XYZ file of C-alpha atoms in Angstrom:
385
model
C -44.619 0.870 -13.520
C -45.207 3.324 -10.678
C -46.372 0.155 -8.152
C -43.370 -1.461 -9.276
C -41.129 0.942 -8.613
C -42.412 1.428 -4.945
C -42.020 -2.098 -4.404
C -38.321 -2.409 -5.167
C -38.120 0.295 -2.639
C -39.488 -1.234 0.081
C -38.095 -4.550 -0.726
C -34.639 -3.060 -1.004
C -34.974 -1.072 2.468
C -36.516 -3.796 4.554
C -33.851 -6.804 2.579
C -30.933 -4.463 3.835
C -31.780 -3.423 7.168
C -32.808 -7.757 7.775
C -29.568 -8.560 6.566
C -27.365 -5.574 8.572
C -29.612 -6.824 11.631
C -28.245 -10.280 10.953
C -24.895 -9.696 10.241
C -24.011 -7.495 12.739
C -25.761 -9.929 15.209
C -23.802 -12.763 14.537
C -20.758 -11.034 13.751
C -21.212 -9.402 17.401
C -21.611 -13.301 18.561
C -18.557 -14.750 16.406
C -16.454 -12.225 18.289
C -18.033 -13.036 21.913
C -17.219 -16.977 21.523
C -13.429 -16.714 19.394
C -11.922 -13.765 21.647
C -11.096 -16.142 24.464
C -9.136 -18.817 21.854
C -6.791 -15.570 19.807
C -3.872 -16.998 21.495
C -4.720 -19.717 18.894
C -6.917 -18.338 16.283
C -4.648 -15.487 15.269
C -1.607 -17.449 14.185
C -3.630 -18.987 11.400
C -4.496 -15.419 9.906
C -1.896 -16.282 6.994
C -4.743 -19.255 6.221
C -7.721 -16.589 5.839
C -5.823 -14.322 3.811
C -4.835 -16.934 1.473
C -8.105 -17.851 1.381
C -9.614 -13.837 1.239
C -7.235 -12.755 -1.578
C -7.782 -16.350 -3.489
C -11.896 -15.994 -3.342
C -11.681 -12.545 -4.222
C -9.788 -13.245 -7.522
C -11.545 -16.774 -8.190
C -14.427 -15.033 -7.994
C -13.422 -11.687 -9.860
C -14.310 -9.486 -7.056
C -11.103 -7.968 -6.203
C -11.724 -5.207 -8.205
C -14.893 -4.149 -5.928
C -14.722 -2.320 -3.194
C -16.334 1.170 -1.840
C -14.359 3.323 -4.214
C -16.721 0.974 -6.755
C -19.633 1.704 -4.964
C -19.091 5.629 -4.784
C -18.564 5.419 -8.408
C -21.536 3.263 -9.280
C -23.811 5.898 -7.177
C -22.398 8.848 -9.412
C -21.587 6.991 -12.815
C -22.211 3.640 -14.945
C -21.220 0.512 -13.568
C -22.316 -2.831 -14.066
C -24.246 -4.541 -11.467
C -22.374 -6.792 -9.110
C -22.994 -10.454 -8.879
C -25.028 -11.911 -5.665
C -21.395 -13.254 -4.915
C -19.619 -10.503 -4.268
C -22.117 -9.331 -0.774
C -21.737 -13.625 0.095
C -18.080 -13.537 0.099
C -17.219 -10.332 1.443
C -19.730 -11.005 4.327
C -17.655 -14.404 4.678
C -14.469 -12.871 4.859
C -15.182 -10.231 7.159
C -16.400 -13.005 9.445
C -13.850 -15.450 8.705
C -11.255 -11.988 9.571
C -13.190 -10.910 13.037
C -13.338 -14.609 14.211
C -9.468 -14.942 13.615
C -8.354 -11.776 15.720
C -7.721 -9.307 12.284
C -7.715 -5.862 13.115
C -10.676 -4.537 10.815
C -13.768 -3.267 11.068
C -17.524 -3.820 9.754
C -19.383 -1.053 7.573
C -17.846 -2.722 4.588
C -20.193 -5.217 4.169
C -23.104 -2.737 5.142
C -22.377 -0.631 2.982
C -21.228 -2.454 0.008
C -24.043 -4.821 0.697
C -26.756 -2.313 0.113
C -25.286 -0.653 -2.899
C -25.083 -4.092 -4.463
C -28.726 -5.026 -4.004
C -29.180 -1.373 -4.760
C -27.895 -1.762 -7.773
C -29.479 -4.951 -8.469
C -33.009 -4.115 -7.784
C -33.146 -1.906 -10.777
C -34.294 -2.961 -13.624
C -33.084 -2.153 -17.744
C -36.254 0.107 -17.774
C -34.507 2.221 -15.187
C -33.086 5.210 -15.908
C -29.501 5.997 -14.850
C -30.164 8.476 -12.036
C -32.753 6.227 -10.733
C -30.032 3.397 -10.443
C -27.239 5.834 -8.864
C -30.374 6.477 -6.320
C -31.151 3.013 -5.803
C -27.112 2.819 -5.291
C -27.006 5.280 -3.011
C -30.154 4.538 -0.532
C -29.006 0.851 -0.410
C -25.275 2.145 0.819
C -27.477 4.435 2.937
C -29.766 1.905 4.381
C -26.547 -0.162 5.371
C -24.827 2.015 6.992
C -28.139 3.005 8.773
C -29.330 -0.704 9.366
C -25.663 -1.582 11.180
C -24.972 1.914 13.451
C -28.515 2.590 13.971
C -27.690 6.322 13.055
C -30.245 7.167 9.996
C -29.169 11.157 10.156
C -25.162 10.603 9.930
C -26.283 7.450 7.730
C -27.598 9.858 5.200
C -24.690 12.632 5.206
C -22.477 10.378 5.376
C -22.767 8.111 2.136
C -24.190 11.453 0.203
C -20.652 13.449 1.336
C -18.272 10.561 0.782
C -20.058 10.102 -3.068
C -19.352 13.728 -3.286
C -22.924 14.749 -3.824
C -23.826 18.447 -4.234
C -26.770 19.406 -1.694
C -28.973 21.555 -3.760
C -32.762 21.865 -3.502
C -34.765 21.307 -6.580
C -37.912 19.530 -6.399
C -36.469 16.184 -6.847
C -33.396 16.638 -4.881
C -35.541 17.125 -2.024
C -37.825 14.117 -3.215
C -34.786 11.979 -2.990
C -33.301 13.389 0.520
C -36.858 12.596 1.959
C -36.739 8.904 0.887
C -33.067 8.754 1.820
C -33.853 9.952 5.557
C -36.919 7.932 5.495
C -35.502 4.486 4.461
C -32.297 5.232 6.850
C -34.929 5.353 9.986
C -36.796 2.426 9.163
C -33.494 0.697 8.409
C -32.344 1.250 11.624
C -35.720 0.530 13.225
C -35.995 -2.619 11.783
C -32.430 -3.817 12.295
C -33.018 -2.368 15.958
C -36.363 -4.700 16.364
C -34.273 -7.827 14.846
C -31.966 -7.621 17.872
C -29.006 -5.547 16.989
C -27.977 -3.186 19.488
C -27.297 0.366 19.333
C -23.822 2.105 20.878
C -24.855 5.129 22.644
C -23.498 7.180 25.763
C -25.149 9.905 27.063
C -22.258 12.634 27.273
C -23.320 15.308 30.433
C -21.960 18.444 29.265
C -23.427 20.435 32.188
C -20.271 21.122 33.869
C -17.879 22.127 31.360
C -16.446 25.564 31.545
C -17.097 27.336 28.145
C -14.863 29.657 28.283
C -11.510 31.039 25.892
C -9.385 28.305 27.541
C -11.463 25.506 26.676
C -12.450 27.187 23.405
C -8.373 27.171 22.872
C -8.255 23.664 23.830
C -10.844 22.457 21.861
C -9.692 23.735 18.652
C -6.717 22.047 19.675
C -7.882 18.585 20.114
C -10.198 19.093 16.592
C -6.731 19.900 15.027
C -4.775 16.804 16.436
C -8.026 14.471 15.482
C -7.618 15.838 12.169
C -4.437 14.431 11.975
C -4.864 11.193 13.590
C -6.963 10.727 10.914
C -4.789 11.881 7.888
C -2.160 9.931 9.459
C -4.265 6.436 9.711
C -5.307 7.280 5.561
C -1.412 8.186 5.009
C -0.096 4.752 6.460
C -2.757 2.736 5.263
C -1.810 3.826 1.659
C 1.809 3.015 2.217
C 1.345 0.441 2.853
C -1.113 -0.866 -0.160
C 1.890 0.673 -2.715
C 4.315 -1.576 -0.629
C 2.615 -4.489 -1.165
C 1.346 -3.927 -4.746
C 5.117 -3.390 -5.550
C 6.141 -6.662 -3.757
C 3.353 -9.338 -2.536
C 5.788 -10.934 -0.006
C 5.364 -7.576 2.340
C 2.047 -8.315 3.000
C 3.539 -11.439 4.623
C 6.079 -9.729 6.806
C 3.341 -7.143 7.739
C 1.093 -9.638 8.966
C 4.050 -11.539 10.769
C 4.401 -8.090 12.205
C 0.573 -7.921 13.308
C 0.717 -11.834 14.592
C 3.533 -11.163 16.957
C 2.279 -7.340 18.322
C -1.314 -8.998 19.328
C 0.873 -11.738 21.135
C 2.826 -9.324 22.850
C -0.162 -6.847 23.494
C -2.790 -10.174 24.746
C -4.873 -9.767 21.516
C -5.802 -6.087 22.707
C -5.913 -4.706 19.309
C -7.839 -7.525 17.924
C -11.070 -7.168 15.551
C -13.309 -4.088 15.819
C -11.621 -2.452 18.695
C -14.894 -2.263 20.836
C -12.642 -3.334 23.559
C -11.235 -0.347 23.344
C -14.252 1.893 23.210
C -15.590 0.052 26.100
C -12.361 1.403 27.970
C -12.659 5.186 26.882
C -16.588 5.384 28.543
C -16.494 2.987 31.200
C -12.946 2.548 32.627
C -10.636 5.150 30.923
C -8.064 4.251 33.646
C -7.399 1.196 31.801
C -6.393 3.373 28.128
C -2.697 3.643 27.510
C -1.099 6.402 26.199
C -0.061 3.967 22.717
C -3.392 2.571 22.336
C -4.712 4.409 19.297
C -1.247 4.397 17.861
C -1.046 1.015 17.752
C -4.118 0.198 16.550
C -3.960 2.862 13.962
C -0.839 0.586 12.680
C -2.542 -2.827 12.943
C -5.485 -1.819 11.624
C -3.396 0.123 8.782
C -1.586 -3.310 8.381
C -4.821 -5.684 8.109
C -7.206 -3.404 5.271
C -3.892 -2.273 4.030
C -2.415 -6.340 2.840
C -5.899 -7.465 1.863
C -8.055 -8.820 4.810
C -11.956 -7.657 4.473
C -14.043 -5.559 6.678
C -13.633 -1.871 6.805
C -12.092 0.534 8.421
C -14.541 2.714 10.602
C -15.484 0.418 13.886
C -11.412 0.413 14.306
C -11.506 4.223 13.692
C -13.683 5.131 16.642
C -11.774 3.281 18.625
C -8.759 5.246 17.777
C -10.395 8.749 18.076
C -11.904 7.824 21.362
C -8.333 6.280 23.268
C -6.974 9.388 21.571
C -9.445 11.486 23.148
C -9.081 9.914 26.436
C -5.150 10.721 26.083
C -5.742 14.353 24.835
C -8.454 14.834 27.749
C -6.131 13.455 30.695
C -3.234 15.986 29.403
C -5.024 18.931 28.965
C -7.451 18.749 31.946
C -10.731 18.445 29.902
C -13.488 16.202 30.679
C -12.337 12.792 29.293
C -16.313 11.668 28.249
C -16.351 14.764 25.870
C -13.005 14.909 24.472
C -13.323 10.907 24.030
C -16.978 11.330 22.226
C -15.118 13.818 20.510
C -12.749 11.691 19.157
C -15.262 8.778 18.235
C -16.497 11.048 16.002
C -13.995 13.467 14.001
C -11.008 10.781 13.683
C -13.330 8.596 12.026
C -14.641 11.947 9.759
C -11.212 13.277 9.100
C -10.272 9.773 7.689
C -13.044 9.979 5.704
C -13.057 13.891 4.602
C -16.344 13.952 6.158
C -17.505 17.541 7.521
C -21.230 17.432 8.781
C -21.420 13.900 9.260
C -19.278 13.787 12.735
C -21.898 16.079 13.685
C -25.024 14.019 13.123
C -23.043 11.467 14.411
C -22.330 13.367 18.115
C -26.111 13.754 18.220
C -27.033 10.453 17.217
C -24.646 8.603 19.520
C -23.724 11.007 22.342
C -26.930 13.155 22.616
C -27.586 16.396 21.240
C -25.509 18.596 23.736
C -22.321 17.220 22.642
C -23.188 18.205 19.153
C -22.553 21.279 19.510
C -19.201 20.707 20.999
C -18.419 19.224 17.681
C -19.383 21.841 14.845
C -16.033 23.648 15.432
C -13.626 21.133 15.489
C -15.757 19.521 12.208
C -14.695 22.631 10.380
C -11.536 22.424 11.086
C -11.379 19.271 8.901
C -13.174 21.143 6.223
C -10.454 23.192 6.547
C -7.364 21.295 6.627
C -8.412 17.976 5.235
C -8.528 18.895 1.369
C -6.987 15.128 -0.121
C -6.928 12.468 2.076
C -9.790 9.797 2.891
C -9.579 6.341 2.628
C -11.913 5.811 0.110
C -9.995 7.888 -2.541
């Protein structure tokens, strides 16, 4: 029973951080060869939602989603089929290789909760499947970013888990942090490549003006990110109340990526690339435009996810907020990456973890304040509620 039990654990660890690894490698590849043909990919969008919205209801997976997920890591739900991960991982594919403003974690994340969940067996207990649930959503999220420490906060804060220390609450936070590193190692080893800038911090001046303007910029990220969860929703009423929106909407998203050259296409790494490397090139509407498009694509149906798209907002944001208020651009974008993404999320240490993980341990620090702040302000609002 015990041996058994250990085995399922490894399996499920090593299965999810082989198939993040692979996904996010040919993902990453699907978008390298299609970017150069959008001008002709993205007018047949209409055809993959058709076919995204008909698969998902053929197959009776419409109702599944992350809001499953967090409930099947804190409740009783039934186990999903094998093809739900298939045909979510297709659609997300089918949606990047088209030009659709989404992003990725989805299928990392729902993919490990559903083999997760499906690993356990009917001599299980039920907190032993909600952890099973919960270290495959971890392992995911760990396998595709590659950061095991914000992998681990992050799934346990957006299931609402309450940190407390009993013997097996610790137990299960050592196995969580444990699978989440070898996750990431192993998806690392397969290929997949990790994001990460070094931020130099040395010459900022920490003094009451920048302490001013950096509770400032944590406030405004705050509400980037209410305001991406806020227009997103509107936009899912809308089209619940009348399916031919979602029509116009995408219409709407077909002729702004014509206009804009297919800048606010897929993922938005584009965009990220910009903020670190050639800020210069970031306009002053970038992240409000892909805030809408992005909005527009998760909110009429298309697969993916949201976060990828969401550092790419907070960092173009950051660049703008930087160049205005004479702050270093690196830190205030870094910034960004991380608490836009958080505050759409009601997320409080995990932009932290994050900072460390993908901008090095001195900017970390710059981001404990403005992280409060969205414990503070951010009471409602995520897109995953």
């Amino acid at each position: 029973m015990v041996k058994n039990y250990y085995i399922r654990l490894v399996s499920l660890i090593l299965l999810i951080a082989v198939c993040c690894s692979v996904f996010g490698q040919i993902l990453l590849k699907l978008i390298e060869i299609t970017s150069g043909y959008y001008k002709y990919l993205i007018v047949l969008t209409p055809l993959i939602l058709i076919f995204t919205k008909f698969s998902n209801k053929y197959l009776k997976t419409n109702t599944i989603g992350m809001k499953y997920f967090i409930e099947a890591a804190t409740g009783n739900k039934d186990k999903v089929t094998w093809s739900f991960p298939f045909i979510l991982t297709l659609n997300t594919l089918l949606a990047h290789g088209f030009g659709v403003s989404v992003g990725r974690e989805g299928v990392a994340v729902q993919l490990g909760g559903a083999i997760g969940g499906n690993l356990t067996g009917g001599d299980f207990s039920k907190e032993k499947k909600q952890f099973f649930v919960k270290l495959g959503m971890i392992c995911g999220f760990a396998g595709l970013f590659q950061t095991p420490l914000a992998a681990v906060v992050f799934i346990l804060e957006v299931v609402n888990e309450k940190f407390y220390f009993t013997v097996n609450k610790v137990y299960e936070y050592i196995i969580y942090i444990i699978g989440a590193y070898i996750s990431a190692f192993v998806s690392h080893k397969l290929g997949l490549e990790k994001f990460f800038v070094e931020i130099d911090v040395s010459k900022v001046n920490i003094n009451l003006e920048f302490i001013f303007k950096l509770i400032l910029i944590g406030i405004v990220f705050v509400f980037v990110g209410i305001f991406f969860v806020v227009i997103q929703r509107k936009i899912k009423e809308v089209v619940v109340l009348n399916e031919k929106i979602s029509w116009i909407l995408l219409i709407v998203f077909i002729l702004v990526s014509f206009i804009f050259e297919y800048r606010y296409a897929s993922l938005g790494t584009n965009l990220i690339g910009f903020s670190f490397t050639n800020f210069e090139q970031i306009q002053i509407y970038d992240f409000i435009l892909k805030i809408v498009l992005t909005a527009i694509c998760t909110g009429i149906g298309f697969s993916g996810g949201e976060v990828t798209p969401l550092f790419a907002i907070g960092a173009t944001c950051g660049v703008i907020l930087g160049t205005y208020l004479g702050l270093p651009i690196l830190v205030t974008a870094a910034l960004g990456y991380c608490l836009v993404f958080s505050a759409a999320t009601k997320t409080y240490i995990a932009p932290i973890l994050l900072a460390l993980e993908v901008f090095g341990y001195k900017l970390m620090l710059f981001a404990i304040v403005p992280s409060f702040l969205i414990y503070l302000i951010n009471k409602k609002y995520s897109i995953y509620k």
